[in-house]
Amino acid sequence: MSKRAHLIYNPEKECMSRDELHALQSSRLAETVRREYECVPMYRARMDEKGIRPEDIHGVEDLQYLPFMEKTDLRDYYPFELLACPRSEIVRIQGSSGTTGKPIVSGYTRNDVDVWSEMMARTLTAAGCTKDDTVQVAYGLGLFTGGFGAYQGADRIGAMVVPMSSGNTQRQIMMMKDLGVTLLCCTPSYATFLGETIREMGLVPGKDLKLKAGCFGAEPWTEEMRVHLEELLGIDACDIYGLTEIAGPGVAFNCLEKNGMHINEDHVIAEIIDPATGKQLPYGEKGELVFTTITKTGMPMIRYRTHDICSLTDERCACGRTTARMSRITGRTDDMLIIRGVNVFPSQIETVLIRTQGVAPHYMLIADRVNHSDTLEVQVEMTEDMFSDTVAHIENVRRYITEQIKSVVGISTKVTLMAPKAMPRSEGKAKRVIDNRKL
Ligand code: DLL
């Protein structure tokens, strides 16, 4: 755990009493619903269908009566039909590639960009960033929100920004060293790649580099991966969460306690629902995360189903913030593989792999169907040391991983140990699953 002091960007908003926050959320929610009903025909029709009028929504408790929104809505009403403002008010388009067809795009007003920048300023501050820091943005700068989000937050704080975007790994490291970069923003998979390349270049973090923290997100990663990255780079590795439809990165973030991500609750309301029934679940229970934006004016989202799986808590955090926290995302309802009837989340397998000596955190899960039965192959890279070990030892490790996965997940898999550097490296969001059954 870091010994650095907790910094808070906006104590007035991040440390308000739960009662005060509840009142603020309630009035902002009522206003958002009124606006959405007036300005977005699709949502008005959906509310009418359920027999709900904006004046029925008085506060957070009434959220449960409102209809959900889904990613498919952004596709069906692409690109502008969900705007709740004139098109001329939109100053930015951001998007997410998704797996098929058109990207998901969201329009942001000046207000929305401002709110997002504030949320990212809070996020970076929680990782210890001040105006004296140098922030390297190695998330892609483009339609993807990662790059612009990190840039805006650091700019709001007044830190020195190095807007590298993703890729060009050796150059990233040269800049990190020459400019004395203290804070790194990129995906955890790219941070792993950067860390390995730093070592290969003969540089020692803590000696040759001034890095003290990283704000990593945009893809699921495990607690084991956090510990691995902290050791590899000699930093505090903070988890940051967000999505294009809500605001990009900064919706929620780790403070240096790293015990869940503080949600910017004066701007969004989070709920956990049972993905099968849509019913709200109490704090502490795991389910699907749903967000309602309460200050967004361009494309507000009401009860937006993220398909991300986590739990919430409003227990006090030692950092002093009073906001509720979301746990690490353990997977998405749609990246869950069902192998011979058993639910398998890639994160469960990542946990096993990172705990195993001799393999590197570069892996791929390949599902297939052979003779009408599901199969799962786990390809994972060996470290150089392991690669040059005896065949018998390598086989022992392979068998150990197979047994561990069987005991944690409950299924038999084919584990293939790959040579060092055999797996593709990611500069953005890593692709960890290939499901040949869907082809
Ligand atoms: O990934 C925004 C972002 C950029 C977040 C940089 C953090 C850092 P999208 O491309 O719209 O936006 O993808 C959103 O990515 O629904 C999650 O499934 C996943 N995701 C984002 N952050 C995390 C995280 C950005 N910390 C989707 N842990 C979300 C796990 C994450 N999954």
mmCIF file of C-alpha atoms and ligand atoms in Angstrom, residues 71 95-98 104 108 116 120 139 143-147 149-150 185-188 215-221 238-252 261 289 304-309 326-332 334-335 429, ligand 1:
data_model
loop_
_atom_site.group_PDB
_atom_site.id
_atom_site.type_symbol
_atom_site.label_atom_id
_atom_site.label_comp_id
_atom_site.label_asym_id
_atom_site.label_seq_id
_atom_site.Cartn_x
_atom_site.Cartn_y
_atom_site.Cartn_z
ATOM 1 C CA LYS A 71 -26.151 -0.437 -26.312
ATOM 2 C CA GLY A 95 -16.872 6.571 -29.909
ATOM 3 C CA SER A 96 -16.095 2.991 -29.153
ATOM 4 C CA SER A 97 -15.265 0.427 -31.775
ATOM 5 C CA GLY A 98 -17.402 -2.454 -30.493
ATOM 6 C CA ILE A 104 -21.085 3.425 -30.820
ATOM 7 C CA TYR A 108 -20.949 15.781 -25.910
ATOM 8 C CA TRP A 116 -15.881 14.809 -17.929
ATOM 9 C CA MET A 120 -10.817 12.970 -14.834
ATOM 10 C CA TYR A 139 -4.230 5.731 -24.336
ATOM 11 C CA LEU A 143 -12.589 8.569 -31.163
ATOM 12 C CA PHE A 144 -11.712 6.341 -28.179
ATOM 13 C CA THR A 145 -12.258 8.346 -24.975
ATOM 14 C CA GLY A 146 -9.110 7.166 -23.167
ATOM 15 C CA GLY A 147 -6.639 9.637 -24.691
ATOM 16 C CA GLY A 149 -10.113 11.967 -21.166
ATOM 17 C CA ALA A 150 -6.655 11.649 -19.610
ATOM 18 C CA CYS A 185 -2.127 6.546 -18.388
ATOM 19 C CA CYS A 186 -2.795 3.495 -20.598
ATOM 20 C CA THR A 187 -4.508 0.123 -20.584
ATOM 21 C CA PRO A 188 -3.135 -2.422 -18.091
ATOM 22 C CA CYS A 215 -4.089 5.156 -14.096
ATOM 23 C CA PHE A 216 -5.013 1.980 -15.912
ATOM 24 C CA GLY A 217 -8.391 0.909 -17.260
ATOM 25 C CA ALA A 218 -10.599 0.393 -20.322
ATOM 26 C CA GLU A 219 -10.412 -3.395 -19.976
ATOM 27 C CA PRO A 220 -10.888 -5.920 -17.179
ATOM 28 C CA TRP A 221 -7.797 -6.721 -15.097
ATOM 29 C CA CYS A 238 -4.826 2.594 -9.934
ATOM 30 C CA ASP A 239 -7.897 1.182 -11.648
ATOM 31 C CA ILE A 240 -10.020 3.696 -13.554
ATOM 32 C CA TYR A 241 -13.372 3.001 -15.138
ATOM 33 C CA GLY A 242 -15.667 4.610 -17.647
ATOM 34 C CA LEU A 243 -17.531 4.191 -20.898
ATOM 35 C CA THR A 244 -18.169 6.371 -23.934
ATOM 36 C CA GLU A 245 -21.933 6.445 -23.435
ATOM 37 C CA ILE A 246 -21.633 7.872 -19.898
ATOM 38 C CA ALA A 247 -18.528 10.115 -20.078
ATOM 39 C CA GLY A 248 -15.411 8.162 -20.997
ATOM 40 C CA PRO A 249 -12.814 7.395 -18.279
ATOM 41 C CA GLY A 250 -13.316 9.011 -14.884
ATOM 42 C CA VAL A 251 -16.804 7.708 -14.096
ATOM 43 C CA ALA A 252 -15.114 5.888 -11.198
ATOM 44 C CA MET A 261 -13.427 2.698 -7.351
ATOM 45 C CA LEU A 289 -23.853 -2.259 -13.319
ATOM 46 C CA TYR A 304 -28.010 2.418 -19.132
ATOM 47 C CA ARG A 305 -27.133 -1.268 -18.894
ATOM 48 C CA THR A 306 -23.348 -1.567 -19.047
ATOM 49 C CA HIS A 307 -23.240 -5.392 -19.009
ATOM 50 C CA ASP A 308 -20.243 -5.013 -16.666
ATOM 51 C CA ILE A 309 -20.345 -7.176 -13.550
ATOM 52 C CA MET A 326 -17.679 -0.110 -7.242
ATOM 53 C CA SER A 327 -15.591 -3.263 -7.037
ATOM 54 C CA ARG A 328 -13.199 -4.269 -9.773
ATOM 55 C CA ILE A 329 -15.104 -5.435 -12.861
ATOM 56 C CA THR A 330 -14.917 -9.212 -12.899
ATOM 57 C CA GLY A 331 -16.226 -9.560 -16.431
ATOM 58 C CA ARG A 332 -19.042 -8.637 -18.740
ATOM 59 C CA ASP A 334 -21.348 -10.858 -22.731
ATOM 60 C CA ASP A 335 -17.681 -11.922 -22.371
ATOM 61 C CA LYS A 429 -7.635 -2.912 -25.249
HETATM 62 O O1 DLL B 1 -12.940 2.118 -22.248
HETATM 63 C C1 DLL B 1 -13.304 4.322 -21.348
HETATM 64 C C2 DLL B 1 -12.045 4.223 -20.592
HETATM 65 C C3 DLL B 1 -10.871 4.685 -21.154
HETATM 66 C C4 DLL B 1 -12.033 3.737 -19.302
HETATM 67 C C5 DLL B 1 -9.707 4.642 -20.439
HETATM 68 C C6 DLL B 1 -10.862 3.692 -18.551
HETATM 69 C C7 DLL B 1 -9.697 4.144 -19.122
HETATM 70 P P1 DLL B 1 -15.356 2.312 -23.979
HETATM 71 O O2 DLL B 1 -14.391 2.131 -25.077
HETATM 72 O O3 DLL B 1 -16.699 2.836 -24.312
HETATM 73 O O4 DLL B 1 -14.789 3.280 -22.905
HETATM 74 O O5 DLL B 1 -15.488 0.904 -23.256
HETATM 75 C C8 DLL B 1 -16.247 0.777 -22.085
HETATM 76 O O6 DLL B 1 -14.729 -0.913 -21.251
HETATM 77 O O7 DLL B 1 -18.182 -1.028 -20.372
HETATM 78 C C9 DLL B 1 -16.056 -1.986 -19.634
HETATM 79 O O8 DLL B 1 -16.522 -3.196 -20.194
HETATM 80 C C10 DLL B 1 -14.638 -1.738 -20.095
HETATM 81 N N1 DLL B 1 -13.879 -1.044 -19.041
HETATM 82 C C11 DLL B 1 -13.593 0.259 -18.941
HETATM 83 N N2 DLL B 1 -12.848 0.504 -17.844
HETATM 84 C C12 DLL B 1 -12.675 -0.683 -17.211
HETATM 85 C C13 DLL B 1 -12.014 -1.119 -16.025
HETATM 86 C C14 DLL B 1 -13.629 3.114 -22.203
HETATM 87 N N3 DLL B 1 -11.338 -0.289 -15.241
HETATM 88 C C15 DLL B 1 -16.108 -0.626 -21.533
HETATM 89 N N4 DLL B 1 -12.107 -2.424 -15.708
HETATM 90 C C16 DLL B 1 -16.803 -0.806 -20.211
HETATM 91 C C17 DLL B 1 -12.768 -3.288 -16.477
HETATM 92 C C18 DLL B 1 -13.349 -1.669 -17.983
HETATM 93 N N5 DLL B 1 -13.389 -2.952 -17.619
#
